[in-house]
CSV table of C-alpha atoms in Angstrom, one decimal:
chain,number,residue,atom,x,y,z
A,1,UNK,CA,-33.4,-71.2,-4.1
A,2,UNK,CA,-36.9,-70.2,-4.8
A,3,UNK,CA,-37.6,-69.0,-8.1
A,4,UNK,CA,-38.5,-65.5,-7.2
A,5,UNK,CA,-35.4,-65.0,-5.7
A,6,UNK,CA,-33.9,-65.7,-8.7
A,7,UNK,CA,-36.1,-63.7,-10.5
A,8,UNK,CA,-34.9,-60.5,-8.9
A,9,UNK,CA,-31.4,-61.3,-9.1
A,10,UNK,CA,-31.5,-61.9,-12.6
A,11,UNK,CA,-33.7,-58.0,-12.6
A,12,UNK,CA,-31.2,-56.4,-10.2
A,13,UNK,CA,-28.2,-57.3,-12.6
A,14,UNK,CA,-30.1,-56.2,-15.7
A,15,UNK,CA,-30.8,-52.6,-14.1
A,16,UNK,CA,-27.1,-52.4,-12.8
A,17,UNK,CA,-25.5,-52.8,-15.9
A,18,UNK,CA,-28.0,-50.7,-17.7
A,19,UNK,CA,-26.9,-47.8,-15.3
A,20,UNK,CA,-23.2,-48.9,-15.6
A,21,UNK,CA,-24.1,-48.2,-19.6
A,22,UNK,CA,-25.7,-45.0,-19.6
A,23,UNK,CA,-23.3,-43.4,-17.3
A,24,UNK,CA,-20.6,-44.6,-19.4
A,25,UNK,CA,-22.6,-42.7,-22.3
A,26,UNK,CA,-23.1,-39.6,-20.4
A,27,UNK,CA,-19.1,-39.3,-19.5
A,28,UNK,CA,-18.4,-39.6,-23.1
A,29,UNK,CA,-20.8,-37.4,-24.6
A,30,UNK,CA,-20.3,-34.8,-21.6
A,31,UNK,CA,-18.9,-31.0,-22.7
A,32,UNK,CA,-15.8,-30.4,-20.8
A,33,UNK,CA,-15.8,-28.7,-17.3
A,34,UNK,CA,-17.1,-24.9,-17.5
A,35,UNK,CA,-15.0,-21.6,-16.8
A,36,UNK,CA,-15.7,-19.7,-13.6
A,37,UNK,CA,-18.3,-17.1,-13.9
A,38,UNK,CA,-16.8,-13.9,-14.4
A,39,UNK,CA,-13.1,-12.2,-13.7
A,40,UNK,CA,-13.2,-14.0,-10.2
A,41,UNK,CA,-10.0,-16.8,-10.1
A,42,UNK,CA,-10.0,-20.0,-8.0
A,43,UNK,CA,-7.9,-19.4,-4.9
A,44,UNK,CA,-4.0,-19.4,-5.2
A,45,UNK,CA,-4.8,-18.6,-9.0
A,46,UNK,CA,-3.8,-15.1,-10.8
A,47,UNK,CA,-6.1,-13.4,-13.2
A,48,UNK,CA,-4.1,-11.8,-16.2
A,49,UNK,CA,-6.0,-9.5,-18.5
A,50,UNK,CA,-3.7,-7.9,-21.3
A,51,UNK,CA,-4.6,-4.1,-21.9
A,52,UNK,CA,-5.0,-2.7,-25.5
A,53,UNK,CA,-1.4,-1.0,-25.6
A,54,UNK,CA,-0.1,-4.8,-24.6
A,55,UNK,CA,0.4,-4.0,-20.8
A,56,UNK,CA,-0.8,-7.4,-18.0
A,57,UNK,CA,-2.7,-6.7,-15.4
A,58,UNK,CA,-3.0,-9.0,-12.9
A,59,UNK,CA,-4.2,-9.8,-9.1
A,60,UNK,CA,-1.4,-11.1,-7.2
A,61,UNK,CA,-2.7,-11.3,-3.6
A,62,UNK,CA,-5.1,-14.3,-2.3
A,63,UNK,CA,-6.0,-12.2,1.0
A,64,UNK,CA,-7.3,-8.6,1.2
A,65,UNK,CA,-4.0,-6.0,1.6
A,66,UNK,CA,-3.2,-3.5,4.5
A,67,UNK,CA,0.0,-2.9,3.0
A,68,UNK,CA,3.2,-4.3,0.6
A,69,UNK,CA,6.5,-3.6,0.2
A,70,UNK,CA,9.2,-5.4,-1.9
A,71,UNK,CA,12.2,-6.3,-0.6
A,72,UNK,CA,14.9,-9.4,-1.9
A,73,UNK,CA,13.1,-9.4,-5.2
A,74,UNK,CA,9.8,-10.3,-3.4
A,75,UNK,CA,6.7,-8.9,-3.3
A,76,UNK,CA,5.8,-8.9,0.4
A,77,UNK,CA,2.0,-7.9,2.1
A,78,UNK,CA,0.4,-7.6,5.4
A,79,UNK,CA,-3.0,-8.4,5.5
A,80,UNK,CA,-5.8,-7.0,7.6
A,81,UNK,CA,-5.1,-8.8,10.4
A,82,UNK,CA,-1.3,-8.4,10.2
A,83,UNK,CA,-0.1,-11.1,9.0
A,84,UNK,CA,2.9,-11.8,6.4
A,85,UNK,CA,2.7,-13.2,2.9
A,86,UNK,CA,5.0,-13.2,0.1
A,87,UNK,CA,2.6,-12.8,-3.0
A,88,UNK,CA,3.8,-16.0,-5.2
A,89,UNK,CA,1.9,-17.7,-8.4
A,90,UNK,CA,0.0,-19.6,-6.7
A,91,UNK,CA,-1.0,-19.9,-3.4
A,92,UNK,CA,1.2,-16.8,-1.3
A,93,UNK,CA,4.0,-18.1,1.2
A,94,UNK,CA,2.2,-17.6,5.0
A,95,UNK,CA,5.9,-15.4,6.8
A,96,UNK,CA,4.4,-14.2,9.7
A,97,UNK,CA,1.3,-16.0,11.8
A,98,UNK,CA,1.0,-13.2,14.4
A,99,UNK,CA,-2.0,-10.9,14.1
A,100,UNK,CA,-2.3,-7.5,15.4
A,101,UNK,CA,-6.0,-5.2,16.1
A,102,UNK,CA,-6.4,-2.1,13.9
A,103,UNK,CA,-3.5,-1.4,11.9
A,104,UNK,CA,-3.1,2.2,11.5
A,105,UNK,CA,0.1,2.2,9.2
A,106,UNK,CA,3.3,0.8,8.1
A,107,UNK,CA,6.1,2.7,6.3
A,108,UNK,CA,9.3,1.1,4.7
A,109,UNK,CA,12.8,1.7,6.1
A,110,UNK,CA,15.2,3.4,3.2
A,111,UNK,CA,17.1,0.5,3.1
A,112,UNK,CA,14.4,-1.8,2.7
A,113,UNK,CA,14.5,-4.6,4.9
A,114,UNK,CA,12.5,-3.4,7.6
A,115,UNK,CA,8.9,-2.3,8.3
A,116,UNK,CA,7.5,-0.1,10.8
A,117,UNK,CA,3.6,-0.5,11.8
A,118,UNK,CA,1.6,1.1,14.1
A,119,UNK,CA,-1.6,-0.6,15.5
A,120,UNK,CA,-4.8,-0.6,18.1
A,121,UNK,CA,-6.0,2.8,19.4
A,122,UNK,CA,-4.2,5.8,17.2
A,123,UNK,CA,-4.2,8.4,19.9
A,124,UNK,CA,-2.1,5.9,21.9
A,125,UNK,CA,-0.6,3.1,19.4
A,126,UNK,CA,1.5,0.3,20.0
A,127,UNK,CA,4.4,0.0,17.5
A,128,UNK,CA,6.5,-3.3,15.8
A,129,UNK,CA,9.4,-3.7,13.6
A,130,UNK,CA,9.4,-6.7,11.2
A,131,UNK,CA,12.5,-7.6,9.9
A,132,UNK,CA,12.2,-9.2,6.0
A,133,UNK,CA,15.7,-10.9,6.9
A,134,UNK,CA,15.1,-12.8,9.5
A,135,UNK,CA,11.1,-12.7,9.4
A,136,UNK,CA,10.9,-11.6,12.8
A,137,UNK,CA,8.5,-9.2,14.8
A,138,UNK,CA,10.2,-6.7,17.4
A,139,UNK,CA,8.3,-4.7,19.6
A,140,UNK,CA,9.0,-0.7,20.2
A,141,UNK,CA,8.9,0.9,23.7
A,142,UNK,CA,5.0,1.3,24.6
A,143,UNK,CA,6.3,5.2,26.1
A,144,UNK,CA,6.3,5.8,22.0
A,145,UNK,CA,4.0,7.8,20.6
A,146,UNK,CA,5.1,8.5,17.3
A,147,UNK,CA,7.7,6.9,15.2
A,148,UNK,CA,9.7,7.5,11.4
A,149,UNK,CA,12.6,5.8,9.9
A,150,UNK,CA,15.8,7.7,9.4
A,151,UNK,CA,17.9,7.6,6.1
A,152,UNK,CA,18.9,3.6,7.0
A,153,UNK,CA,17.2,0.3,8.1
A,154,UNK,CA,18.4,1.1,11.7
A,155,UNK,CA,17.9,4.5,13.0
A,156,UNK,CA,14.0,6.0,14.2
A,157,UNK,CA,13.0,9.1,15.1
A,158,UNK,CA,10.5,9.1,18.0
A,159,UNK,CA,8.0,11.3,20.0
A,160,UNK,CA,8.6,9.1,23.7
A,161,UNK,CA,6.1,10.1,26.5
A,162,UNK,CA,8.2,11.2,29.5
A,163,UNK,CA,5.9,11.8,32.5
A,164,UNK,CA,3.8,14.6,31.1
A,165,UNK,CA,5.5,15.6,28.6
A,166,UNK,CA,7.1,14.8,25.3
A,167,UNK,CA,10.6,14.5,24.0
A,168,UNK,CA,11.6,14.0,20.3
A,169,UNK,CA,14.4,11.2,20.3
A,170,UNK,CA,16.4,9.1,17.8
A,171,UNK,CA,16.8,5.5,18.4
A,172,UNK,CA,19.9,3.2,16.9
A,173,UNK,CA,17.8,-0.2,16.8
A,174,UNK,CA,21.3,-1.3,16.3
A,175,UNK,CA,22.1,-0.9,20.3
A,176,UNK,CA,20.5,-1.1,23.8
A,177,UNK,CA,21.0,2.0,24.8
A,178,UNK,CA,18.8,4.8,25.8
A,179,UNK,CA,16.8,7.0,22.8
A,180,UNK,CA,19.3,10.2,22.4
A,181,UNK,CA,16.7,13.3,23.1
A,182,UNK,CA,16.9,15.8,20.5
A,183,UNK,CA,14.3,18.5,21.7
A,184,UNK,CA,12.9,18.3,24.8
A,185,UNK,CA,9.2,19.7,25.8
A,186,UNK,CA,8.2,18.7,22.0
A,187,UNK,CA,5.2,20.4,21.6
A,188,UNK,CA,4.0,19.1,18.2
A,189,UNK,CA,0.9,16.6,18.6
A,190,UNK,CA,-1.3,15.1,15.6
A,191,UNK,CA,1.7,15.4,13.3
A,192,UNK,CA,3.0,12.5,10.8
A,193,UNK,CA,7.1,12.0,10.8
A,194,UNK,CA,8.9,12.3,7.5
A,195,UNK,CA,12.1,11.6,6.7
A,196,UNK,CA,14.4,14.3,4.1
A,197,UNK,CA,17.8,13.8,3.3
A,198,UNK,CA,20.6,14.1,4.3
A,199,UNK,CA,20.2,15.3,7.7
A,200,UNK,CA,16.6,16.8,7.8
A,201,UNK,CA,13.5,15.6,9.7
A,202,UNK,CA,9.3,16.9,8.4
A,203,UNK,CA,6.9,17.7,10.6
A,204,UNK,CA,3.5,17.5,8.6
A,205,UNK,CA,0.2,18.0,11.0
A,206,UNK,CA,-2.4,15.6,10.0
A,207,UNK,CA,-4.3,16.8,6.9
A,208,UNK,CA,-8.3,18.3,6.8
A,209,UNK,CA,-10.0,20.2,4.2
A,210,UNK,CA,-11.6,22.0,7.2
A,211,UNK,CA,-8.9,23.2,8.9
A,212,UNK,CA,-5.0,24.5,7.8
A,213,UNK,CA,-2.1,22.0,8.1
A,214,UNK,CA,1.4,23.4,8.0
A,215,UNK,CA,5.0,21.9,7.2
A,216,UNK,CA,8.0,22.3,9.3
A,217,UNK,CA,11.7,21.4,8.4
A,218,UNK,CA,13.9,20.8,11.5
A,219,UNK,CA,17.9,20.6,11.0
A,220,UNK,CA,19.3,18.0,12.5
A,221,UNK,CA,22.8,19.4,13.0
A,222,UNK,CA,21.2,22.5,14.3
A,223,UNK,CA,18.0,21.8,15.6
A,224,UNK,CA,16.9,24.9,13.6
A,225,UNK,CA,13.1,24.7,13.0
A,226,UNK,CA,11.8,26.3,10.3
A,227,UNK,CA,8.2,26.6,8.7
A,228,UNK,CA,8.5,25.1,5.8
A,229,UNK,CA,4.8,25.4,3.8
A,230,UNK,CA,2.7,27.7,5.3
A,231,UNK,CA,-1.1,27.0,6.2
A,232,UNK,CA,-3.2,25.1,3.6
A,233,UNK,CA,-6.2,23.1,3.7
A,234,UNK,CA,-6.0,19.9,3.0
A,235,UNK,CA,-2.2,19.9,3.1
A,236,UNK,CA,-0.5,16.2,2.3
A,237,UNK,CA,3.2,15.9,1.3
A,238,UNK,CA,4.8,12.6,0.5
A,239,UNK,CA,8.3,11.7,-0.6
A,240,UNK,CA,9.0,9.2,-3.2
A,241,UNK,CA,10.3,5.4,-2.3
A,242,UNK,CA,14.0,6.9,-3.1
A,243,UNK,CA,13.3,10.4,-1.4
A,244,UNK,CA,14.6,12.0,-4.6
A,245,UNK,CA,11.1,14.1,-4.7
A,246,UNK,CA,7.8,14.8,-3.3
A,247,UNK,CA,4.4,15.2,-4.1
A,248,UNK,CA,2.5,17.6,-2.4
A,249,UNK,CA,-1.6,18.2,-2.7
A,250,UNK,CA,-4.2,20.9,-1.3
A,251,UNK,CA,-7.9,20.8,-0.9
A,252,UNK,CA,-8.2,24.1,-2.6
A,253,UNK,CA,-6.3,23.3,-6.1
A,254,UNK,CA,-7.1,19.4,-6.1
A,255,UNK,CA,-3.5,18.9,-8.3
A,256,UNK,CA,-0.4,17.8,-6.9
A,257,UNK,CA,3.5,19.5,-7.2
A,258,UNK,CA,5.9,17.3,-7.7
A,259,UNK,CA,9.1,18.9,-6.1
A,260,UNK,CA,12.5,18.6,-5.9
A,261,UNK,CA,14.7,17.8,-2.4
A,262,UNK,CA,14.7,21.6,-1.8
A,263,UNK,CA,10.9,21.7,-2.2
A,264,UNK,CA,11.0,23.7,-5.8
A,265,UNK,CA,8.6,22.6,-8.6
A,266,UNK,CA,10.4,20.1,-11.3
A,267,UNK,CA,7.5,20.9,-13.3
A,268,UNK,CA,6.3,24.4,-14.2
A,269,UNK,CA,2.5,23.6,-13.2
A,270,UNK,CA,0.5,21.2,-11.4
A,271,UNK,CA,0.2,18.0,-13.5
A,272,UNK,CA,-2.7,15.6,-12.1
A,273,UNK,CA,-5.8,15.8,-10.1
A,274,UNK,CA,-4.8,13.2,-7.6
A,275,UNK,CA,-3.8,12.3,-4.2
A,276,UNK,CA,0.2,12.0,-3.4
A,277,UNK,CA,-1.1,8.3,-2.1
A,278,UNK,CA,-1.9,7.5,-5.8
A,279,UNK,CA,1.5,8.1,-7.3
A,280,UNK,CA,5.2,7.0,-7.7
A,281,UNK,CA,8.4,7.9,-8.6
A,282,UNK,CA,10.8,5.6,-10.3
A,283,UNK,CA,13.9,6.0,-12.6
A,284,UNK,CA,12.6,10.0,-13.6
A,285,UNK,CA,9.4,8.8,-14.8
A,286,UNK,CA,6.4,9.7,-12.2
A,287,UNK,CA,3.4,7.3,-12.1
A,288,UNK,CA,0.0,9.3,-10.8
A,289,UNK,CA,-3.4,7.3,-10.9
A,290,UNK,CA,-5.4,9.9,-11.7
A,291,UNK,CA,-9.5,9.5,-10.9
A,292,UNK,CA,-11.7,10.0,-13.9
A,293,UNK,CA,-14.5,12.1,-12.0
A,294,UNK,CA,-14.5,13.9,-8.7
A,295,UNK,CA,-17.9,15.1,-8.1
A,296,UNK,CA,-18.2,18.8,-7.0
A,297,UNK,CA,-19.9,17.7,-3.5
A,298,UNK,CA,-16.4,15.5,-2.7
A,299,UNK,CA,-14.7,16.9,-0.1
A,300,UNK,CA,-10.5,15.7,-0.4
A,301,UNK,CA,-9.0,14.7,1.4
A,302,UNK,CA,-11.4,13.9,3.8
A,303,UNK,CA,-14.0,11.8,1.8
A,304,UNK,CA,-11.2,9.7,0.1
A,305,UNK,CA,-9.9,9.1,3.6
A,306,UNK,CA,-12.9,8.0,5.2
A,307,UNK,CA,-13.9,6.0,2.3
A,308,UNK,CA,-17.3,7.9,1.4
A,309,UNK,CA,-15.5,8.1,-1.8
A,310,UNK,CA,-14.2,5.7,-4.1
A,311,UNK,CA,-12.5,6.7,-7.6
A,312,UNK,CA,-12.1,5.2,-10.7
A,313,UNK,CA,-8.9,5.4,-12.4
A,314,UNK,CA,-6.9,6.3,-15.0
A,315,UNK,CA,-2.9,5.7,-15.0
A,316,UNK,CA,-0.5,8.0,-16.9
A,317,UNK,CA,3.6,8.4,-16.4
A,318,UNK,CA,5.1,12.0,-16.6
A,319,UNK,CA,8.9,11.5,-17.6
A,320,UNK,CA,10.6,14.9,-15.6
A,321,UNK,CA,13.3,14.7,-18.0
A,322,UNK,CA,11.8,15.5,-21.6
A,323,UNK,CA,8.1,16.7,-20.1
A,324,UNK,CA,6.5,13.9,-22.3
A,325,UNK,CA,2.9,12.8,-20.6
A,326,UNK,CA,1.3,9.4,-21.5
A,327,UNK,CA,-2.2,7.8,-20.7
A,328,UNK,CA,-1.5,3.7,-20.0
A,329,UNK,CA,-4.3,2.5,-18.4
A,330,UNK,CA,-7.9,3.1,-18.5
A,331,UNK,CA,-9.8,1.2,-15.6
A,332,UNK,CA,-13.7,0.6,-15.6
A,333,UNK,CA,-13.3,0.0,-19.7
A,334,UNK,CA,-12.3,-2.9,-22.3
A,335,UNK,CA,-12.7,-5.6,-20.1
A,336,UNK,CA,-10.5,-4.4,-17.0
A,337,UNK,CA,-11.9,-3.8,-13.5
A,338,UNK,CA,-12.7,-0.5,-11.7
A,339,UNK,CA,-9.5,0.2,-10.1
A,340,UNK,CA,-9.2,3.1,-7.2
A,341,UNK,CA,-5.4,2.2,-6.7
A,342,UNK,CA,-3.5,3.7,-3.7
A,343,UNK,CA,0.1,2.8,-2.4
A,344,UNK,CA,1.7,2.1,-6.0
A,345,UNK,CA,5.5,0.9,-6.2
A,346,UNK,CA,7.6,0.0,-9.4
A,347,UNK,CA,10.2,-2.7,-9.3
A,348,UNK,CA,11.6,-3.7,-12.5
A,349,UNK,CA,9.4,-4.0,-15.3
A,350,UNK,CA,6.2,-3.4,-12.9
A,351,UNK,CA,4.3,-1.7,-11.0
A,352,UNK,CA,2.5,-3.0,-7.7
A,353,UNK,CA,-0.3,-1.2,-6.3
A,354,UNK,CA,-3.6,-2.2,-3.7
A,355,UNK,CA,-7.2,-1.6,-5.4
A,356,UNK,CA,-9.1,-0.3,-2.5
A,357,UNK,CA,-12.6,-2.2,-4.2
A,358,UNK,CA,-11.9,-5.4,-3.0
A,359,UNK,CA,-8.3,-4.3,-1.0
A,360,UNK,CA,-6.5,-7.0,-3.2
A,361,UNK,CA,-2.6,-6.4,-4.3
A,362,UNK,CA,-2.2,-6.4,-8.3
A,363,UNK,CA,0.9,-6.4,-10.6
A,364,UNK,CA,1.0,-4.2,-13.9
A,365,UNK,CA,3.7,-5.4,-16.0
A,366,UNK,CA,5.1,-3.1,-18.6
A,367,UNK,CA,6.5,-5.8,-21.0
C-alpha cells in the first residue's frame, strides 16, 4: 500500500472517532426535549387545565364536532363529514367510516340509542338513523321532508311528500309497514318538530329576529291544534335531554324562561342572556353558558346562527329547587381558552359541550 493511502486512513479514523466523541458529548450535556408551544396537545392527547374553584377542563375530541351524544357510558361524536367516533383518552375509536355532504342536524332519540341526522340540500334533505347498538346507518324514505323522535328510540313523526301535497305521519321503525297519517293536507312548512310528553307533538316555525315565529301544540289523541305561544321575533324553544323543561328565548328580551311541561315559568323572571342552545338541564340544577358581551349592533338569533357572531362565555348553574345561582367558569381568563360553547350535556360528574372556536368537543368535570 502506498503511503498516502495510509496516510488518509490513519486521518479518516482520527476524524471519525472525534465526531463519535463530540456527539457523545452533546447527548449528554443536551436539556431534555421541549414542551409544545402553547395549550395545543399532540394528536390523540387531552389538554387538562384545572380552573381556580378546582373544576378540569379538558378537550376530548381529536377531529372538529358536528354533534355528540352519550349513550352506554360513552361519549359519542360525528364529525364534519359524518363520521363516528367514540371520544377516548387517546386517540378516539373511528365507529362509523361513511361520510355524508352538509349535515344540517342530528337530534337524540329519548331512549338514547339512536340518532337522527338530516343532511345535503335543507329545503329537500335526505335523512339516516344510526343505531349506537349495533353501529349501523339506516336510511329514511327520500318522500320525507321533515322528521322528530317520539317519546322512545323507535317511533318518528314525519312530514312525507305525497304527490303535491303533505301529510304528517308517524313511523314505528320497529315494523315494515306503511307511515300511519295523522293529518292530511299538512300545511305547516319551515317548521322544526319537537317532541312533549306524554302524547303531545310542537310545531315551532323556524326562528328570525325579522320576522314573528309562533308555537303550536297538537294533541295526539285528538288531533286538536292549538296555538301555543303567540307571535315573537326571534322565537326558539327547546326541551331539556329528559323533556322535564324548556327553555325558551326572544329577540326582543335577549333572556331565556325556563318552563315547566305545561309551559309555566319555574322561575319568577328571566334568568340569563343566552341562547336555549347554550344550556342544560340535569338532576334540577340548569346549566346556561351565558356570553360576557353582546354588542348592541348583534342581531340574535340571526348573527349567532350565521356565525357573524362569536361569544365568549361564562358558565353558571341555577338549582330550581332552592333558587341558589352560581358563577363556575370564566372563559377568556386565568389561563383557560375563549369558549362560545353550544350543545352542552351532563352525564355524571360532567358536563360535555362543542366550542364553536375551533368546533372541538370538551369535558368539564365537576370533581
Amino acid at each position: 500500500m502506498k503511503p498516502i493511502y495510509k496516510i488518509i486512513g490513519v486521518l479518516l479514523i482520527i476524524v471519525l472517532v472525534g465526531l463519535g466523541i463530540y456527539l457523545g458529548w452533546r447527548k449528554i450535556i443536551a436539556p431534555g426535549p421541549e414542551e409544545p408551544a402553547g395549550n395545543e396537545p399532540a394528536r390523540g392527547n387531552i389538554t387538562e387545565t384545572k380552573t381556580e374553584n378546582g373544576l378540569h377542563l379538558k378537550k376530548l375530541s381529536d377531529n372538529p364536532v358536528f354533534g355528540h351524544w352519550i349513550y352506554g357510558g360513552e361519549i359519542y361524536y360525528l364529525d364534519l363529514d359524518g363520521k363516528v367516533f367514540v371520544a377516548k383518552d387517546g386517540a378516539d375509536t373511528e365507529i362509523s367510516k361513511e361520510t355524508f355532504s352538509a349535515l344540517n342536524n342530528i337530534e337524540q332519540s329519548s331512549g338514547g340509542s339512536r340518532i337522527l341526522t338530516s343532511f345535503g340540500d335543507p329545503t329537500n334533505p335526505s335523512w339516516g338513523i344510526f343505531d349506537s347498538r349495533d353501529k349501523a346507518w339506516r336510511p329514511l324514505d327520500s318522500n320525507i321532508l321533515n322528521a322528530a323522535w317520539g317519546g322512545d328510540d323507535e317511533t318518528l313523526f314525519v312530514v312525507v311528500r305525497n304527490g303535491s301535497s303533505l301529510n304528517l305521519s308517524e313511523i314505528d321503525t320497529q315494523k315494515n309497514s306503511s307511515p300511519k297519517i295523522l293529518i292530511r293536507d299538512f300545511r305547516f312548512k319551515d317548521i322544526d318538530i319537537l317532541w312533549k310528553t306524554p302524547q303531545t307533538l310542537l310545531f315551532l316555525e323556524r326562528p328570525s329576529a325579522h320576522y314573528p315565529g309562533r308555537l303550536w301544540q297538537l294533541d295526539l289523541k285528538t288531533l286538536a291544534l292549538n296555538l301555543l305561544v303567540a307571535p315573537l321575533g326571534g322565537l326558539i324553544v327547546q326541551p331539556s335531554d329528559d323533556g322535564n323543561i324548556f327553555f325558551e328565548f326572544f329577540s326582543a328580551s335577549r333572556e331565556i324562561l325556563i318552563l315547566d311541561s305545561s309551559f309555566k315559568p319555574i322561575v319568577s323572571e328571566a334568568s340569563f342572556v343566552t341562547l336555549p342552545s347554550k344550556c342544560a338541564f340535569f338532576a334540577s340544577t340548569t346549566y346556561c353558558f351565558e356570553p360576557q358581551e353582546i354588542p348592541t349592533n348583534v342581531t340574535l338569533p340571526d348573527d349567532y346562527l350565521n356565525k357573524s357572531f362569536f361569544s365568549v362565555d361564562n358558565l353558571f348553574t341555577l338549582n330550581l329547587e332552592t333558587g341558589e345561582l352560581k358563577r363556575i367558569l370564566t372563559s377568556g381568563e386565568g389561563g383557560l381558552p375563549a369558549i362560545d360553547a353550544k350543545n352542552p350535556k351532563v352525564a355524571g360528574n360532567s358536563l360535555f359541550f362543542i366550542n364553536r372556536y375551533d368546533d372541538s368537543l370538551y369535558e368539564l368535570r365537576f370533581k
